[in-house]
mmCIF file of C-alpha atoms in Angstrom:
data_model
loop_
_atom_site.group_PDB
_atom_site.id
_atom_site.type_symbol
_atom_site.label_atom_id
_atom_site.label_comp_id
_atom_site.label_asym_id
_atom_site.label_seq_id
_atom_site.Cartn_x
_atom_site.Cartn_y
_atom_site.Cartn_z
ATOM 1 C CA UNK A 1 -47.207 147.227 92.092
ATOM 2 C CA UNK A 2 -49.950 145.849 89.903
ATOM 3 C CA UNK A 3 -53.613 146.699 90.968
ATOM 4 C CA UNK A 4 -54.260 142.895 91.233
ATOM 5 C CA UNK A 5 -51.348 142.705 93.431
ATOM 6 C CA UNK A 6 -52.379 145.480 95.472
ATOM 7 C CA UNK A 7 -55.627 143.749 95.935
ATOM 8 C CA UNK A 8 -54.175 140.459 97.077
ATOM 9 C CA UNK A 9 -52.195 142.769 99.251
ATOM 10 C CA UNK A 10 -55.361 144.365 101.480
ATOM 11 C CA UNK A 11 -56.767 140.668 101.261
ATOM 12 C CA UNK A 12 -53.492 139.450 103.034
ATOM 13 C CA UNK A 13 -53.470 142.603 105.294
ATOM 14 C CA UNK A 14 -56.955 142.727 106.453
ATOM 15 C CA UNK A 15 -56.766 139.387 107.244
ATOM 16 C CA UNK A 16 -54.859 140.061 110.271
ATOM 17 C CA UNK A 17 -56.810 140.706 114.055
ATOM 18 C CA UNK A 18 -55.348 143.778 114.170
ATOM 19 C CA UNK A 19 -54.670 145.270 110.902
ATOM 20 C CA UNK A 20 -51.572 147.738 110.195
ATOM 21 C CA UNK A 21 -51.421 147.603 113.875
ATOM 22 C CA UNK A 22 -53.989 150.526 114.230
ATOM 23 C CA UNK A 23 -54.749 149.549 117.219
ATOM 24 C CA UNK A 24 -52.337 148.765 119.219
ATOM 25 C CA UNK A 25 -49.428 151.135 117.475
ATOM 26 C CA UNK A 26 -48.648 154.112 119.521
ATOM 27 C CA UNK A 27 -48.008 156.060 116.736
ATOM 28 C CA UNK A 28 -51.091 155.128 114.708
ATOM 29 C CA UNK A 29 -52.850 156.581 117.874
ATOM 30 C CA UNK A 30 -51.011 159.612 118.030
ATOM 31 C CA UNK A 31 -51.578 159.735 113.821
ATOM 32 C CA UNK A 32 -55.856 159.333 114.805
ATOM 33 C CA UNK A 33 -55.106 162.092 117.569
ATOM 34 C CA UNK A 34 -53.209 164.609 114.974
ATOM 35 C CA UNK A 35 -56.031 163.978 112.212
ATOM 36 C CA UNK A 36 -58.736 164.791 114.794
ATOM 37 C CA UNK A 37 -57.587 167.959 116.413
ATOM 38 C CA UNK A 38 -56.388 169.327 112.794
ATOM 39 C CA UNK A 39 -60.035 168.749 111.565
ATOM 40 C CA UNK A 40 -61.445 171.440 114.170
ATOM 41 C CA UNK A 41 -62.945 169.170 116.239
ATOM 42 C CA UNK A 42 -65.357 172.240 117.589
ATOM 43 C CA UNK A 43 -68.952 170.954 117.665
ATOM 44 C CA UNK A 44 -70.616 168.311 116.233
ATOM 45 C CA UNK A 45 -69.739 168.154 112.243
ATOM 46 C CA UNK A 46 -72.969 167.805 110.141
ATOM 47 C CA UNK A 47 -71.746 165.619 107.335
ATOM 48 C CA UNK A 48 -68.197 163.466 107.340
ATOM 49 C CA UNK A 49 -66.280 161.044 104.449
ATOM 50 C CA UNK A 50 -64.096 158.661 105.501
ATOM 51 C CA UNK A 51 -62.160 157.075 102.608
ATOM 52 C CA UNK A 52 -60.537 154.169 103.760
ATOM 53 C CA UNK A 53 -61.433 152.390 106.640
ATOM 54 C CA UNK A 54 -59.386 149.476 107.005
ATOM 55 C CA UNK A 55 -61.030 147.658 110.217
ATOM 56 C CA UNK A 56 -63.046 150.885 111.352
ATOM 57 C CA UNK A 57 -60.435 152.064 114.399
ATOM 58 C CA UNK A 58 -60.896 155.560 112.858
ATOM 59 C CA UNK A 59 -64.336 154.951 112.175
ATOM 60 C CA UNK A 60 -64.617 154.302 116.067
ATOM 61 C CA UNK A 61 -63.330 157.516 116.655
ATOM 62 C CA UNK A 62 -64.899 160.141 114.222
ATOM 63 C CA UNK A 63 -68.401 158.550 114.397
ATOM 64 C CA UNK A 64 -69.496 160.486 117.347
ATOM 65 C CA UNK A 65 -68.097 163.715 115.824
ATOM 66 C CA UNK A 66 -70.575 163.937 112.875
ATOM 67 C CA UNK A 67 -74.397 163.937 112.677
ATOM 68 C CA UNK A 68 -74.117 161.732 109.226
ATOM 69 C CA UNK A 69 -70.914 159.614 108.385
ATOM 70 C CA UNK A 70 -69.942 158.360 104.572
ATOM 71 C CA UNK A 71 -67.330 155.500 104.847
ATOM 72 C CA UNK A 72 -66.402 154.352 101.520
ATOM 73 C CA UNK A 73 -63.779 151.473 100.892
ATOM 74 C CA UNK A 74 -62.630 149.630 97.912
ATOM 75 C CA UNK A 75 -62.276 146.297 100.079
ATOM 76 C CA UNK A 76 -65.810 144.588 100.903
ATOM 77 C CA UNK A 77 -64.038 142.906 104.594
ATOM 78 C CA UNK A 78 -62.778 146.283 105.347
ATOM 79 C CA UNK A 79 -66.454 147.725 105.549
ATOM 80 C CA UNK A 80 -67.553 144.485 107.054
ATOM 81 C CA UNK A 81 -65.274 144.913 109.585
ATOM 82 C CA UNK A 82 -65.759 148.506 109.977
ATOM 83 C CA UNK A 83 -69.513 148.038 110.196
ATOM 84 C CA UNK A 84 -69.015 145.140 112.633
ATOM 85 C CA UNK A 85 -67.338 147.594 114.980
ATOM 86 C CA UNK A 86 -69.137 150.470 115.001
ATOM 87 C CA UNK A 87 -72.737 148.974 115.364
ATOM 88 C CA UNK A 88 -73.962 150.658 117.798
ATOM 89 C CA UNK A 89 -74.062 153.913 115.475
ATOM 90 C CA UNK A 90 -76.979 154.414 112.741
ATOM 91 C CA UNK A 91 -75.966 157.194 110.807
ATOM 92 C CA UNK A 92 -73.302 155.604 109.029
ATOM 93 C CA UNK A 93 -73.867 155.137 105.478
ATOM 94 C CA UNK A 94 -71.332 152.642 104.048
ATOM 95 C CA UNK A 95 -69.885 152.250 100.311
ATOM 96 C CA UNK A 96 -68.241 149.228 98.538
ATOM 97 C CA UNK A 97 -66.550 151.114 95.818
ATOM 98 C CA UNK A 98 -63.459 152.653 94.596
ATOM 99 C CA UNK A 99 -62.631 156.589 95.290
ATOM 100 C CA UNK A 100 -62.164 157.527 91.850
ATOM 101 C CA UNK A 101 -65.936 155.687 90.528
ATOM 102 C CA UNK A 102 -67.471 157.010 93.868
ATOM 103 C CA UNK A 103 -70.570 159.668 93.423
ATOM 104 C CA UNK A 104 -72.590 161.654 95.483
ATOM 105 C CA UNK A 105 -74.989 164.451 95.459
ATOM 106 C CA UNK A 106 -73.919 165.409 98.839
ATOM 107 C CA UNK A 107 -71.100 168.212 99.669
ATOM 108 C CA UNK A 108 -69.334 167.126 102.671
ATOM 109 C CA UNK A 109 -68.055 169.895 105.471
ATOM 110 C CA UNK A 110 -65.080 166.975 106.431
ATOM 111 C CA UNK A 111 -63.533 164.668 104.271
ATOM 112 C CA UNK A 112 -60.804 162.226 105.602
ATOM 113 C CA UNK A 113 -58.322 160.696 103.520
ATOM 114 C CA UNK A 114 -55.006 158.630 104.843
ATOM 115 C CA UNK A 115 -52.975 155.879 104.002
ATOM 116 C CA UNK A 116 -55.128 155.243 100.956
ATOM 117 C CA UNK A 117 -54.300 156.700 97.462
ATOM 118 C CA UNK A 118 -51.017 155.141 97.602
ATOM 119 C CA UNK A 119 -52.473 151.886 96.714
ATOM 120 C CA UNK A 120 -53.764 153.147 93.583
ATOM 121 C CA UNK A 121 -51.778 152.131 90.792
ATOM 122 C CA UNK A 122 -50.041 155.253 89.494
ATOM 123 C CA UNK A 123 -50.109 159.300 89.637
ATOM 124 C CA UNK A 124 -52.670 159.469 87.193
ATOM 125 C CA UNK A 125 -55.334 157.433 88.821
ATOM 126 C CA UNK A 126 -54.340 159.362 92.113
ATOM 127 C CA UNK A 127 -55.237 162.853 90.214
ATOM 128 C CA UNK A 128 -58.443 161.177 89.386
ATOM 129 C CA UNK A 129 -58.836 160.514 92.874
ATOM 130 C CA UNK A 130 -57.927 163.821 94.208
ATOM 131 C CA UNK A 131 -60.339 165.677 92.009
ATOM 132 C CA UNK A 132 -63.220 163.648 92.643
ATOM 133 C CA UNK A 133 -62.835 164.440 96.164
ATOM 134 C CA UNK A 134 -62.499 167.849 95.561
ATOM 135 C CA UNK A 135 -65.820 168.073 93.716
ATOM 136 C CA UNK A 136 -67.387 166.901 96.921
ATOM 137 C CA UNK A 137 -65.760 169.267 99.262
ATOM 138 C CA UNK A 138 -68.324 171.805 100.500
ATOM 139 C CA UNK A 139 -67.480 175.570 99.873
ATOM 140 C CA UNK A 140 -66.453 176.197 103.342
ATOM 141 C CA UNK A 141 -65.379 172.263 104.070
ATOM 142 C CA UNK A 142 -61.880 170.743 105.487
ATOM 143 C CA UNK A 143 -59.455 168.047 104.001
ATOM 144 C CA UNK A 144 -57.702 166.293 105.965
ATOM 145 C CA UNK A 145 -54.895 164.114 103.980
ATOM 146 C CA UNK A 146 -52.425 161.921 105.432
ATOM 147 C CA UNK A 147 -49.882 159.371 104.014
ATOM 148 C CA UNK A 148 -46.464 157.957 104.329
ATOM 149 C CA UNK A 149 -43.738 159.686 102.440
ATOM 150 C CA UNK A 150 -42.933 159.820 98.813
ATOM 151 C CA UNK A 151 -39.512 156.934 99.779
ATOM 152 C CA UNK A 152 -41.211 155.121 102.201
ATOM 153 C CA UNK A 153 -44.132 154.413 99.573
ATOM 154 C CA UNK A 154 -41.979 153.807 96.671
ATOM 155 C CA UNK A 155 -39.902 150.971 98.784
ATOM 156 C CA UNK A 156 -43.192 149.556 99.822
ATOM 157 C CA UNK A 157 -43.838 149.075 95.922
ATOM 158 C CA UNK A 158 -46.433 151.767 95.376
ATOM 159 C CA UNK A 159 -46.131 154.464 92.543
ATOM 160 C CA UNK A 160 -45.994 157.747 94.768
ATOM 161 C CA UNK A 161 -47.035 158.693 98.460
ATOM 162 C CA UNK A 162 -47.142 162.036 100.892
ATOM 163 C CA UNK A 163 -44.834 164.714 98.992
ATOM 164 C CA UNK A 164 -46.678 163.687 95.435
ATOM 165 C CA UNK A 165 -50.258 163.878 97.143
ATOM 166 C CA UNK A 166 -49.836 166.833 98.353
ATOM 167 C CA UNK A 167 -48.948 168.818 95.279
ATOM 168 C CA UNK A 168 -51.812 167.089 93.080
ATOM 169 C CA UNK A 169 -54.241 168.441 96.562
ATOM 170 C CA UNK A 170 -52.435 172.118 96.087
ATOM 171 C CA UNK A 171 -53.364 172.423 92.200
ATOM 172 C CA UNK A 172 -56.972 172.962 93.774
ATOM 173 C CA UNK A 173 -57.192 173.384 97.185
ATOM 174 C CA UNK A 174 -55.089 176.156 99.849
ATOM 175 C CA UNK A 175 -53.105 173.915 102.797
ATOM 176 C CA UNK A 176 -53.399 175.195 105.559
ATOM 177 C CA UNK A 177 -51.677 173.418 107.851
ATOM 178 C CA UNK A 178 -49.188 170.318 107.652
ATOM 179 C CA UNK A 179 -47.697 168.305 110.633
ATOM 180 C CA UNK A 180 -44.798 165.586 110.344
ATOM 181 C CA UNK A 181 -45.177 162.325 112.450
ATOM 182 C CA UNK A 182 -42.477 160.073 112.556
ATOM 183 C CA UNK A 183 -40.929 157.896 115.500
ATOM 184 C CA UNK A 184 -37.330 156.999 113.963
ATOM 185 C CA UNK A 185 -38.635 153.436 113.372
ATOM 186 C CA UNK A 186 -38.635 151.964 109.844
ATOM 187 C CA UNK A 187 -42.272 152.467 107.934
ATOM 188 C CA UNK A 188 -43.580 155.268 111.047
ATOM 189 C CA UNK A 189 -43.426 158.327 109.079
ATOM 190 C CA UNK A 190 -45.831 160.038 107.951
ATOM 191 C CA UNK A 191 -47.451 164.057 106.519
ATOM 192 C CA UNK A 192 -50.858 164.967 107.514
ATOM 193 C CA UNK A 193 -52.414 168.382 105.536
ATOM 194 C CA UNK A 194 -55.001 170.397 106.230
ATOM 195 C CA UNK A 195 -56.578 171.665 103.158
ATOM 196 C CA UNK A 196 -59.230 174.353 102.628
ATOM 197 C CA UNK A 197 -60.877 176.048 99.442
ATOM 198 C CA UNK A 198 -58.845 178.541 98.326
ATOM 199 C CA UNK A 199 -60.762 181.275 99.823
ATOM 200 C CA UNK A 200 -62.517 179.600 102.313
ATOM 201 C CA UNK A 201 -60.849 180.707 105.500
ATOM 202 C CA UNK A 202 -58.361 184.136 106.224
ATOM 203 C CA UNK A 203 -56.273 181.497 108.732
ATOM 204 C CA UNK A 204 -52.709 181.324 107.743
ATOM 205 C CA UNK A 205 -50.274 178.573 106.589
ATOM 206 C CA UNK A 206 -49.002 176.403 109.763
ATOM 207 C CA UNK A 207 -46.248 174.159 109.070
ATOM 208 C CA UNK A 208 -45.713 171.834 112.054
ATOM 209 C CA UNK A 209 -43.422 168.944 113.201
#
């Protein structure tokens, strides 16, 4: 799929009330839940990234967990959107720009990123992607990756999805943890990874299902 034609795609999608069903899916819920709880969720986090927000229904949910929030989407209505539903919080900083162009000074402890890098338009730009994100990983942060699988992804039209992600992540960072969530129905299936600095933390591998 073309990058133009992904574009028209997230135009088409967010579009919708309730896009990719984030809301009222079951297993997007459980998917928010998994993300969460893998990301520590001990304390108050003192600085977050979101990349990709779609309409802001994870946005909702980590807001209250961080003292300052980056949200940073390629997709002008998706921050509009996102913004529009969590107004009521002022320590969001939001970002109209592309996760490979995006630059910061600031190391984050938490960086989120699902369901995103698939819509980038081959492996190379996602390797782009992945090591900008890196860079702004603090020492001592958390990754938290999550994406459909490498067939589901490549039937959808995209170039490569969970499986390939994760192995472009591992060149520089340590997983730590991985959990599988699927329902049996057709495009609910999903990886989510828990990467750490190599070094960063003595806690051992946890593969999950």
């Amino acid at each position: 799929m073309t990058p133009d034609a992904n574009h028209r795609l997230l135009e088409r999608e967010l579009a919708a009330d309730d896009p990719w069903h984030l809301d009222g899916s079951s297993f997007e819920q459980e998917r928010y839940a998994q993300m969460l709880r893998m990301s520590g969720g001990n304390g108050v986090t003192e600085s977050a990234l979101e990349v990709g927000c779609a309409a802001g229904a994870f946005t909702e949910r980590l807001a209250p967990l961080c003292e300052r929030l980056t949200v940073v989407d390629v997709m002008p209505q998706a921050i509009e959107r996102a913004r529009l539903r969590t107004s009521k919080w002022s320590h969001i900083t939001w970002v109209t720009c592309d996760i490979q162009r995006f630059s910061t000074t600031e190391q984050f402890d938490l960086i989120f990123v699902a369901e995103v890098l698939y819509y980038l338009k081959d492996v190379g730009e996602m390797h782009a992607a992945i090591r900008n994100l890196v860079s702004m990983l603090a020492p001592s942060g958390t990754l938290i990756f999550g994406s459909a699988r490498d067939e589901l992804c490549q039937r959808w039209g995209h170039a490569a999805g969970a499986e390939t992600v994760i192995a472009l992540f591992n060149e520089s960072l340590s997983e730590v943890e991985r959990r599988h969530c699927c329902t049996g129905v057709a495009n609910e299936d999903c990886l989510i990874v828990r990467f750490r600095r190599p070094g960063a933390s003595s806690e051992q591998s946890n593969v999950g299902h």
